[in-house]
Short mmCIF file of C-alpha atoms and ligand atoms in Angstrom, two decimals:
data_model
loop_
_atom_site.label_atom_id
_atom_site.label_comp_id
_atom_site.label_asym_id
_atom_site.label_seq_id
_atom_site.Cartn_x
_atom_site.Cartn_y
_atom_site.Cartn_z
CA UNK H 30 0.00 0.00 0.00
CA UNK H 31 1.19 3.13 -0.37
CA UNK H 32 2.21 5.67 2.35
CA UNK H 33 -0.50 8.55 3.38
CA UNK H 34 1.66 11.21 1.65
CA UNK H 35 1.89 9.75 -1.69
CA UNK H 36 -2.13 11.31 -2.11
CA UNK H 37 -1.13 14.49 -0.76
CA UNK H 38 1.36 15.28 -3.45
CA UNK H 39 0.41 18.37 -5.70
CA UNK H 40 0.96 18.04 -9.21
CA UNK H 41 4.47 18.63 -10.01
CA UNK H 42 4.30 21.98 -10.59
CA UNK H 43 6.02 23.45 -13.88
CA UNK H 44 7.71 26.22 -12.27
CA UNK H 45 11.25 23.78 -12.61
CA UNK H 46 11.03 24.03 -15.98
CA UNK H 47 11.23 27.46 -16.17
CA UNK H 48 14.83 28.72 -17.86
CA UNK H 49 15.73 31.75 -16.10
CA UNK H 50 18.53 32.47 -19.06
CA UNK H 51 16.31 32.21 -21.73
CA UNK H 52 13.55 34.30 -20.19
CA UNK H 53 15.87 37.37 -19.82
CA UNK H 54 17.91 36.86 -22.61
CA UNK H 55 14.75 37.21 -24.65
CA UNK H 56 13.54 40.35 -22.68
CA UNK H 57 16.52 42.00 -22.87
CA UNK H 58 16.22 41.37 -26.98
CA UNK H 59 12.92 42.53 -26.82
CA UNK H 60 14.00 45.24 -25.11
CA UNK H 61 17.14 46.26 -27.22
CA UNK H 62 14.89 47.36 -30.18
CA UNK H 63 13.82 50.44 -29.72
CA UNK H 64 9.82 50.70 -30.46
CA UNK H 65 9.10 54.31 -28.73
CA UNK H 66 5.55 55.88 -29.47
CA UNK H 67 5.82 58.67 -30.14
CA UNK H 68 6.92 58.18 -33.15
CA UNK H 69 5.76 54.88 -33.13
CA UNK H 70 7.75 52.24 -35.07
CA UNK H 71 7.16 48.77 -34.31
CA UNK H 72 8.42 47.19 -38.01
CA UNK H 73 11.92 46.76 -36.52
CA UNK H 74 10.95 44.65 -33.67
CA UNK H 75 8.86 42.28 -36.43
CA UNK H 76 12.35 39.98 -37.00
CA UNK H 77 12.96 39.06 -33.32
CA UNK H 78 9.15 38.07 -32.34
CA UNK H 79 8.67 35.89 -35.45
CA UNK H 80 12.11 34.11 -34.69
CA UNK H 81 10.80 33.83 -31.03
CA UNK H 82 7.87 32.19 -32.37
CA UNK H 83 8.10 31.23 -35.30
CA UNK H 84 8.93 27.32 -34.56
CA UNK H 85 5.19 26.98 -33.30
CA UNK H 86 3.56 29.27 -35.40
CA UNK H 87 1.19 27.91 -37.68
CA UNK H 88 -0.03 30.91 -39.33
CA UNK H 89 1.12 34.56 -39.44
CA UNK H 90 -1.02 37.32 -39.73
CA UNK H 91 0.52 40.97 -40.21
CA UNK H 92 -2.03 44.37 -40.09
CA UNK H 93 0.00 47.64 -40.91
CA UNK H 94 -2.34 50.22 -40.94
CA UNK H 95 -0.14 53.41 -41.18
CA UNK H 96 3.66 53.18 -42.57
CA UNK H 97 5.61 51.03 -40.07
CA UNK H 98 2.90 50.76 -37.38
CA UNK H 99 2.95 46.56 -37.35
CA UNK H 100 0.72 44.00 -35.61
CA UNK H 101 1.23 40.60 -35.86
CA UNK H 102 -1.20 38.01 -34.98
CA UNK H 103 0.19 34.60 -34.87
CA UNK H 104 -1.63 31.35 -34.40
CA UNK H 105 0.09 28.40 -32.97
CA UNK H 106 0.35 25.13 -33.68
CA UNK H 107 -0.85 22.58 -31.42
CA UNK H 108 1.33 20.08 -30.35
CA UNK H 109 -1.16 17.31 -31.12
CA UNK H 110 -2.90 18.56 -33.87
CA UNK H 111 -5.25 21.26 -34.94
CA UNK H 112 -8.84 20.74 -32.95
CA UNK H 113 -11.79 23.39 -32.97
CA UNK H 114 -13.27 22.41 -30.20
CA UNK H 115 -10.53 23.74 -27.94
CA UNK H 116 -11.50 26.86 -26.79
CA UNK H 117 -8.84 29.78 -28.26
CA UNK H 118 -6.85 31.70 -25.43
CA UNK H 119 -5.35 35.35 -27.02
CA UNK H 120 -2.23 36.65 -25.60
CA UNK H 121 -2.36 40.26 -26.22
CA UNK H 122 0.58 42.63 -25.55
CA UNK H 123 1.90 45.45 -27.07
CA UNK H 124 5.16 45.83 -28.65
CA UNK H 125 5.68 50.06 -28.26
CA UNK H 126 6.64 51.75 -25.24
CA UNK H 127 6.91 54.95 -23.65
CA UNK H 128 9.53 57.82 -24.55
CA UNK H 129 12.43 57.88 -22.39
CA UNK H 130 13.88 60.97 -20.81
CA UNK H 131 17.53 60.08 -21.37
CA UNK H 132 18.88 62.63 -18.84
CA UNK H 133 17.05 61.17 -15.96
CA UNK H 134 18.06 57.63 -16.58
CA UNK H 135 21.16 56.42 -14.70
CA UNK H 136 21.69 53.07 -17.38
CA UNK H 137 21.36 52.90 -20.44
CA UNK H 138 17.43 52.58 -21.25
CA UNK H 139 17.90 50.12 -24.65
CA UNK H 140 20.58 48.04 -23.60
CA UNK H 141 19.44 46.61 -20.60
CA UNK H 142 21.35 44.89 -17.69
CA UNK H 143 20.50 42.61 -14.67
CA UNK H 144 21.43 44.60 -11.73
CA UNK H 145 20.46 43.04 -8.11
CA UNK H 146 18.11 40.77 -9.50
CA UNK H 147 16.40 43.16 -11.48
CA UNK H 148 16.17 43.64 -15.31
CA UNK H 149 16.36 47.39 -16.18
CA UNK H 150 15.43 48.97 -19.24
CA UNK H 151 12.35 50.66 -20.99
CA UNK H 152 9.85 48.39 -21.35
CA UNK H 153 11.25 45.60 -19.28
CA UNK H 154 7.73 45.99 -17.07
CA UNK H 155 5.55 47.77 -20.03
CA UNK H 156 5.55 44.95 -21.44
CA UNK H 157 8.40 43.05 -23.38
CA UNK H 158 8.81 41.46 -20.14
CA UNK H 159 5.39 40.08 -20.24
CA UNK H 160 5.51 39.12 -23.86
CA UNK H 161 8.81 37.55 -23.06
CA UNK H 162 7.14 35.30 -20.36
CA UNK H 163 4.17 34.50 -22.25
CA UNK H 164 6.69 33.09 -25.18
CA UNK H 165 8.36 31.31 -22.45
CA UNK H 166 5.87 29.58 -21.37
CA UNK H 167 5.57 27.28 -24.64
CA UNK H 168 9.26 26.33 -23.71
CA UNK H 169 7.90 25.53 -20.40
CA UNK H 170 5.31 22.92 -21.05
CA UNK H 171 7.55 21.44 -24.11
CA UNK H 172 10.41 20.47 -21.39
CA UNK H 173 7.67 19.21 -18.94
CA UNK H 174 6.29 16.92 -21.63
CA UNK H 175 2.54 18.91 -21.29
CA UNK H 176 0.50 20.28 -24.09
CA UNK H 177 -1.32 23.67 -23.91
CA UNK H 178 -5.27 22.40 -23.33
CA UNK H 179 -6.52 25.30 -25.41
CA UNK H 180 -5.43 27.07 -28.68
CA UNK H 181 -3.15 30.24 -28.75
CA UNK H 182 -3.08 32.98 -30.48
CA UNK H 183 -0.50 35.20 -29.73
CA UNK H 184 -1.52 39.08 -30.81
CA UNK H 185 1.78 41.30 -30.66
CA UNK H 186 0.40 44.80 -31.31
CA UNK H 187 1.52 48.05 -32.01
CA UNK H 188 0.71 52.05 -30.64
CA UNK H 189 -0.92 50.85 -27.57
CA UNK H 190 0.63 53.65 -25.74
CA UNK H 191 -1.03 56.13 -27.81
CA UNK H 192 -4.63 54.54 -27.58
CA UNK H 193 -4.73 51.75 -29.64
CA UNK H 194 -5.82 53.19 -33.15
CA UNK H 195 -2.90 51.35 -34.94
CA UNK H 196 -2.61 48.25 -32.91
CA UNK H 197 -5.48 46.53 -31.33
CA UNK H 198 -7.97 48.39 -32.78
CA UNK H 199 -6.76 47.92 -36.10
CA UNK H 200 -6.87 43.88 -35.57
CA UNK H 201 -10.69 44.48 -33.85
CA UNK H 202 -11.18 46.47 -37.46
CA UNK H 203 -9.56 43.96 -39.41
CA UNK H 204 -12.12 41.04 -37.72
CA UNK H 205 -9.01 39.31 -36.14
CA UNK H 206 -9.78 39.51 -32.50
CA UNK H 207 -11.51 36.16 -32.26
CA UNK H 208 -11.33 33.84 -28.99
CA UNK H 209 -13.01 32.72 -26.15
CA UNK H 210 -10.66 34.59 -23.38
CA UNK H 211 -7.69 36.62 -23.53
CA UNK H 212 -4.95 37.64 -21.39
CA UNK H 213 -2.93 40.97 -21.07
CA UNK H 214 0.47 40.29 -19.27
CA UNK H 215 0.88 43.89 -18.44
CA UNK H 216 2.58 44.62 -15.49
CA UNK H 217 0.08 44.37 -12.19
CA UNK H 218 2.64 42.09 -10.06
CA UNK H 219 1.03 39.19 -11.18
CA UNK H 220 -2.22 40.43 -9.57
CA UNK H 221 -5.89 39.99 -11.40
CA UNK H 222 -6.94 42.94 -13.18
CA UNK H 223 -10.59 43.04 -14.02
CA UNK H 224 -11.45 46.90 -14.55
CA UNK H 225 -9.87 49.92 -15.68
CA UNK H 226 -10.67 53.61 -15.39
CA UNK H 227 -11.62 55.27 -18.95
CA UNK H 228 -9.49 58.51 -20.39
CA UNK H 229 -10.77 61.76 -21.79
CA UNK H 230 -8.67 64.54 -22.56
CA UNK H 231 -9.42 67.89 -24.08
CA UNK H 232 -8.27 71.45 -24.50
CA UNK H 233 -10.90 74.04 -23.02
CA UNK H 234 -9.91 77.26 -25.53
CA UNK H 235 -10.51 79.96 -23.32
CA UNK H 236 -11.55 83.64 -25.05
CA UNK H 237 -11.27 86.85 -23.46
CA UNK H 238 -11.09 90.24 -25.06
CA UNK H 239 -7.65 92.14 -24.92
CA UNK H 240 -6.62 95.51 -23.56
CA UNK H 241 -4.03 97.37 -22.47
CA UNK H 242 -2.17 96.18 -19.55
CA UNK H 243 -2.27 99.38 -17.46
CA UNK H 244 -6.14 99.29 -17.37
CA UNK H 245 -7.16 95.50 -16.62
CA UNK H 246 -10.42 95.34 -15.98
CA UNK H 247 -11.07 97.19 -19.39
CA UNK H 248 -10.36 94.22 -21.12
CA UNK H 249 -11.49 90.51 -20.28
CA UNK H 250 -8.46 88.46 -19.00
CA UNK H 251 -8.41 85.21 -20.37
CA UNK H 252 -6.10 83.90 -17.82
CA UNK H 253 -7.99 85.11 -15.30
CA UNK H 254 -11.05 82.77 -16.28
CA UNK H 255 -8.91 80.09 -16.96
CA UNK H 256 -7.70 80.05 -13.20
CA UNK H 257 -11.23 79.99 -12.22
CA UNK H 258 -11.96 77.00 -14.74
CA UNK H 259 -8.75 75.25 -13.11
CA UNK H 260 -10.13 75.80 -9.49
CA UNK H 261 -13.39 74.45 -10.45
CA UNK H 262 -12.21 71.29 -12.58
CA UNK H 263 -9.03 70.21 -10.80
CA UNK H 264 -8.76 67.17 -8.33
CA UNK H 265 -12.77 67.82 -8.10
CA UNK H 266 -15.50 65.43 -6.84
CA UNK H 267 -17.52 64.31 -9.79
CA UNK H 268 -19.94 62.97 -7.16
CA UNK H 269 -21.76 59.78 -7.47
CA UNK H 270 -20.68 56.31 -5.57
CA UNK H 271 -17.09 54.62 -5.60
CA UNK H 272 -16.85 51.94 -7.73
CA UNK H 273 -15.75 48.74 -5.59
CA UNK H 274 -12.24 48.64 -7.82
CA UNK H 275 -11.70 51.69 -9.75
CA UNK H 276 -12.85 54.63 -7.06
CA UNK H 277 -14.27 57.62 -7.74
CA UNK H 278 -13.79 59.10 -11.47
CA UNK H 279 -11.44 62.14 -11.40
CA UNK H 280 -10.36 65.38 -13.38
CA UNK H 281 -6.63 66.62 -13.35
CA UNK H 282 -5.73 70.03 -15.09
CA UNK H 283 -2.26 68.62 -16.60
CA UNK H 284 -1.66 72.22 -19.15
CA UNK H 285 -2.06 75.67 -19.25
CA UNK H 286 -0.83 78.02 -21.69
CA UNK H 287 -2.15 81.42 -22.46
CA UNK H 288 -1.33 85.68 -23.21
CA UNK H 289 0.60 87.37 -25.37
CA UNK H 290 2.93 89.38 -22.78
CA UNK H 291 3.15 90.85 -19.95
CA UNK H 292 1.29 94.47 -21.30
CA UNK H 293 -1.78 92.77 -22.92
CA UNK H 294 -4.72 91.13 -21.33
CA UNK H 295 -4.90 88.12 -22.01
CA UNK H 296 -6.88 87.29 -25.29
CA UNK H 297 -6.48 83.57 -24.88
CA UNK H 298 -5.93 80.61 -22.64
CA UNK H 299 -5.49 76.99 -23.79
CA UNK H 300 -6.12 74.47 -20.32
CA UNK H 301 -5.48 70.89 -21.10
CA UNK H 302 -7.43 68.92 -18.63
CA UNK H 303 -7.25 64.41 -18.03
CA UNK H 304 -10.38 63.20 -16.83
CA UNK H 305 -10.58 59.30 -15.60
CA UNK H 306 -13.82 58.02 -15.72
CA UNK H 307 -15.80 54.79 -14.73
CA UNK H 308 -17.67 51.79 -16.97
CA UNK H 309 -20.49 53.57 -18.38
CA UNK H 310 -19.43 57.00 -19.38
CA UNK H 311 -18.78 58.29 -22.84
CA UNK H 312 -16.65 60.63 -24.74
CA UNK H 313 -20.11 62.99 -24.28
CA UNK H 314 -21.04 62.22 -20.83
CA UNK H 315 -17.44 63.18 -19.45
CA UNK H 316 -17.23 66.58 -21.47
CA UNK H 317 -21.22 67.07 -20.08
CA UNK H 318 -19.82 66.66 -16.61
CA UNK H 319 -16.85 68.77 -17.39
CA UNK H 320 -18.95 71.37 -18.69
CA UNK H 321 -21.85 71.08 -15.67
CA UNK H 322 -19.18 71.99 -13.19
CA UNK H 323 -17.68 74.94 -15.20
CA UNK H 324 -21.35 76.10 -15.22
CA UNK H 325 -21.50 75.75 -11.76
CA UNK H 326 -18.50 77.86 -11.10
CA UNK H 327 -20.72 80.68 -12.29
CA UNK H 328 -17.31 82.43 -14.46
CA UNK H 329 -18.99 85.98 -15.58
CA UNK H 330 -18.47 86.27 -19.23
CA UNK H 331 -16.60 82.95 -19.92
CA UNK H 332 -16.58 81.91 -23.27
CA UNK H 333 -14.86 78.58 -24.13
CA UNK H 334 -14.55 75.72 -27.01
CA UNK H 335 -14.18 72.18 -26.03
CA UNK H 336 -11.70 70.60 -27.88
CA UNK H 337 -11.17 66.62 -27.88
CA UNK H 338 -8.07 64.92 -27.89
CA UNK H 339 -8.66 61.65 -26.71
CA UNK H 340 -11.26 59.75 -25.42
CA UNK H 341 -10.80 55.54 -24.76
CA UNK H 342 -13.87 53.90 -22.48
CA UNK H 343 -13.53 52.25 -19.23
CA UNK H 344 -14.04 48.51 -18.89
CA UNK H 345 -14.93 45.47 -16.84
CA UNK H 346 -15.95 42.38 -16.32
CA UNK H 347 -17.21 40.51 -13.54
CA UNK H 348 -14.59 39.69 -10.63
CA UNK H 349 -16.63 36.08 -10.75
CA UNK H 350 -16.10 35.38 -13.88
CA UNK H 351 -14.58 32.00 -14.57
CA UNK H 352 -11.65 33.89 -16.28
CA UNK H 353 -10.37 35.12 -13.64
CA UNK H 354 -10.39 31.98 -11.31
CA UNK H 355 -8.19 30.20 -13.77
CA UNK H 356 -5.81 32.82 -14.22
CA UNK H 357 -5.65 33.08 -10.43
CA UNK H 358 -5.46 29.49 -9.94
CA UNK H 359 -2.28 29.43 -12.29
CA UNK H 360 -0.70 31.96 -10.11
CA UNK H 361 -1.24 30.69 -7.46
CA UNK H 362 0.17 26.80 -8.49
CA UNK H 363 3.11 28.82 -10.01
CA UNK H 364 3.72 31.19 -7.21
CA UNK H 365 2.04 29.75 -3.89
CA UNK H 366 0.37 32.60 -3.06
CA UNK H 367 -3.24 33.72 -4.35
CA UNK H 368 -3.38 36.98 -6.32
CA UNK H 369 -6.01 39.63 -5.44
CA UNK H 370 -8.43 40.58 -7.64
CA UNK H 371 -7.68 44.71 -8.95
CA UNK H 372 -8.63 47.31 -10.74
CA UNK H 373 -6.52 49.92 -12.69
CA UNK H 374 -6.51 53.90 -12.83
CA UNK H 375 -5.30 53.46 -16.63
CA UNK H 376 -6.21 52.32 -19.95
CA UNK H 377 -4.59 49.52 -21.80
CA UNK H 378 -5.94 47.58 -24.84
CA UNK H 379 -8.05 45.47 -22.58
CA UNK H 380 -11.02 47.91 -23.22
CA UNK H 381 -11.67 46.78 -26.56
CA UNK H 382 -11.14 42.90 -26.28
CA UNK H 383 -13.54 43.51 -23.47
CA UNK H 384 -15.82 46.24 -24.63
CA UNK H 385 -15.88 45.54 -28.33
CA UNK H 386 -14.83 42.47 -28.94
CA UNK H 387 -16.56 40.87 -25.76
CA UNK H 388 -14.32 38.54 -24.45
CA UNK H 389 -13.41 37.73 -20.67
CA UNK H 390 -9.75 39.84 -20.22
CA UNK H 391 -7.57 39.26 -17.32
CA UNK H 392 -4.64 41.66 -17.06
CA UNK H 393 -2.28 39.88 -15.23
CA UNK H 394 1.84 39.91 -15.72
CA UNK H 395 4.99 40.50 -14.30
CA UNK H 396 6.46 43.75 -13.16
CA UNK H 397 5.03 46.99 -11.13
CA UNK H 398 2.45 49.09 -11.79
CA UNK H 399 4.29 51.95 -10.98
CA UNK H 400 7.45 50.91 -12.71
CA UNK H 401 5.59 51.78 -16.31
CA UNK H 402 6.30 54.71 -17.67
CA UNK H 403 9.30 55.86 -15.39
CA UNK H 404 12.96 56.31 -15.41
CA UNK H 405 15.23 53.43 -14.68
CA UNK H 406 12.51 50.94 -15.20
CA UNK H 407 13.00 47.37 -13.99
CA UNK H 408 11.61 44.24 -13.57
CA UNK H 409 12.04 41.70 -11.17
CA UNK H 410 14.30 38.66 -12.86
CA UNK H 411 11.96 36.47 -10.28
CA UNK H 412 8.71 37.66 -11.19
CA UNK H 413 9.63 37.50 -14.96
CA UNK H 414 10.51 33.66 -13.76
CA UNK H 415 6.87 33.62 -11.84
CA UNK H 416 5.37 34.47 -14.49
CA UNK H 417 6.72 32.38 -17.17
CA UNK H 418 5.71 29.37 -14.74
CA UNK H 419 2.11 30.80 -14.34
CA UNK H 420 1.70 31.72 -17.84
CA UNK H 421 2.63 27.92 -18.98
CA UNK H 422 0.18 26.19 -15.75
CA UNK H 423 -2.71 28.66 -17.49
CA UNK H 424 -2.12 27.02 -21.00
CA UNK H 425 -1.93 23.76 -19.18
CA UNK H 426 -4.92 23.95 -17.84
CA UNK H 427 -7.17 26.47 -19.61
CA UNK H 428 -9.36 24.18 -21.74
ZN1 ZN G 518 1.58 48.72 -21.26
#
């Protein structure tokens, strides 16, 4: 008979198989080309994800929607055949990243190094990184002898940083964004992310009428109205109740610009105001609220044109959703420790997989959420590691 324990033993978990190396060797690749948006060039990186892939790829899809701006969707092969009735997991991560502010970096941003056990370089966290891991994963199973239990369909996109319009919303265009659940390996510490905050942001033109500098109130100061528009907008309470991940929506006055010099009252003032809103509200209903408390303010004589820059819609889905179990369930076997469930102040392309597309969308993948988008950004070489092992017990088990 066998001893008591023998039941007790957990599957072996694939987390050995993981190769460290090979995981930040092919972040650091990743990495090395430099995709920043703005300009937004993603063609260069095009070589080093097809080799990365390209073994298991069955078919390659490429959607280049503007000069240089390339997404690639690529479908894998299955290790035991194709079979439709697997249900399709996307991978979905974006190949651009932020600008870099050279000055403020202490390494060098494109060539990155492990320092201390972390990986620093722009995008290591936002989200070559993630992509890295996902790849890695494939590895993973292959060395424990395990087949994914679902299809994949890796979807390496481009200009996510600047909403979207080239990348994933190109693919959603295109009819390519086809699957039964998809997962974003942005960087949320290997937490759950099921909701994100919405974006607005405008330019509120403010008019006044000039005069001469000596005799102010002869003219109508368009700075003077603009600080009253700032007062009344900025860090306000748009009232209504918290949402249970995503808080309360908010409005932050992030430009100002106006005059001609210091002798003139001032004709003009341009305000640039970021609004975060919650599920629900529109590009309409977020300038209505915008212009409801401007109203409110009561500004004698303001005249002003709303001007719209960008606008990309909140989204959720339901924390209960069996998505989100299994994703946390793979953590968790890879990791030992449950993830929480979270929602984000930010956009990412999750919104449209979600919103338009309609399909359940974890976020979920290694790194910070405050490590995005600032100098000297790193990840951790052990949650890159993490992550690789969760990514492969997902595709393991996710069918
Ligand atoms: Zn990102």
């Amino acid at each position: 008979m066998a001893p008591s324990w023998f039941y007790a033993l957990p599957v072996a978990s694939l987390a050995e198989y993981v190769d460290q190396e090979r995981v930040v060797e092919l972040t650091r690749s990743l990495v090395a080309i430099d995709t920043r948006n703005p300009p937004g060039n993603e063609a260069p990186i095009e070589d080093a994800v097809r080799a990365a892939l390209d073994r298991r790829a069955a078919r390659w899809q490429t959607v280049e929607p503007a000069p240089g701006r390339m997404s690639l969707v690529a479908e894998l092969e299955h290790p035991e055949g194709p079979n439709p009735d697997r249900p399709t997991l996307i991978v979905n991560g974006h190949l651009d990243v932020v600008p870099v502010n050279a000055e403020a970096w202490s390494r060098h941003p494109f060539d990155p190094q492990v320092v201390d056990g972390r990986l620093y370089g722009r995008g290591t966290a936002d989200m070559k990184g993630g992509i890295a891991a996902a790849i890695c994963a494939l590895d993973v199973l292959e060395r424990a002898g395990r087949a994914p239990a679902c299809n994949l369909v890796f979807h390496l996109v481009a200009d996510e940083e600047r909403g979207g319009r080239w990348g994933t919303r190109a693919l959603l265009d295109a009819g390519l964004i086809r699957g039964d659940a998809c997962l974003v390996p942005e960087p949320t510490d290997l937490q759950l992310c099921v909701a994100e905050r919405g974006l607005l942001q405008a330019w509120l033109h403010i008019a006044g009428r000039p005069g001469h500098g000596s005799r102010p109130r002869e003219g109508v100061s368009a700075i003077e109205q603009a600080a009253q528009v700032v007062l009344a907008l900025h860090a306000a309470d748009f009232g209504g109740e918290d949402h249970p991940l995503l808080g309360r929506p908010t409005a932050n006055v992030g430009t100002i610009s106006g005059g001609t010099t210091f002798n003139v009252v001032a004709e003009s003032c341009v305000v640039g105001v970021d609004r975060r809103v919650l599920p629900g509200a529109t590009a309409e209903s977020a300038q209505a609220e915008l212009d409801e408390r401007i109203r409110r303010a009561g500004i004698e004589g303001l005249r002003y044109r709303f001007e719209l820059s960008t606008f990309g819609e909140a989204s959720e889905m339901s924390p209960g959703d069996p998505w989100v179990k299994q994703v946390g369930d793979a953590v968790t076997r890879a990791t030992g420790r449950p993830p929480e469930v979270i929602g984000m102040t930010f956009t990412t392309d999750a919104r449209f997989v979600r919103n338009q597309a309609g399909i359940p969308t974890v976020v979920c993948g290694p790194g910070a959420i405050d490590q995005a988008h600032t100098d000297d950004e790193y990840v951790e070489v052990a949650q890159l590691v993490d992550a690789t092992a969760a990514f492969a017990e997902l595709f393991a088990a996710y069918g």
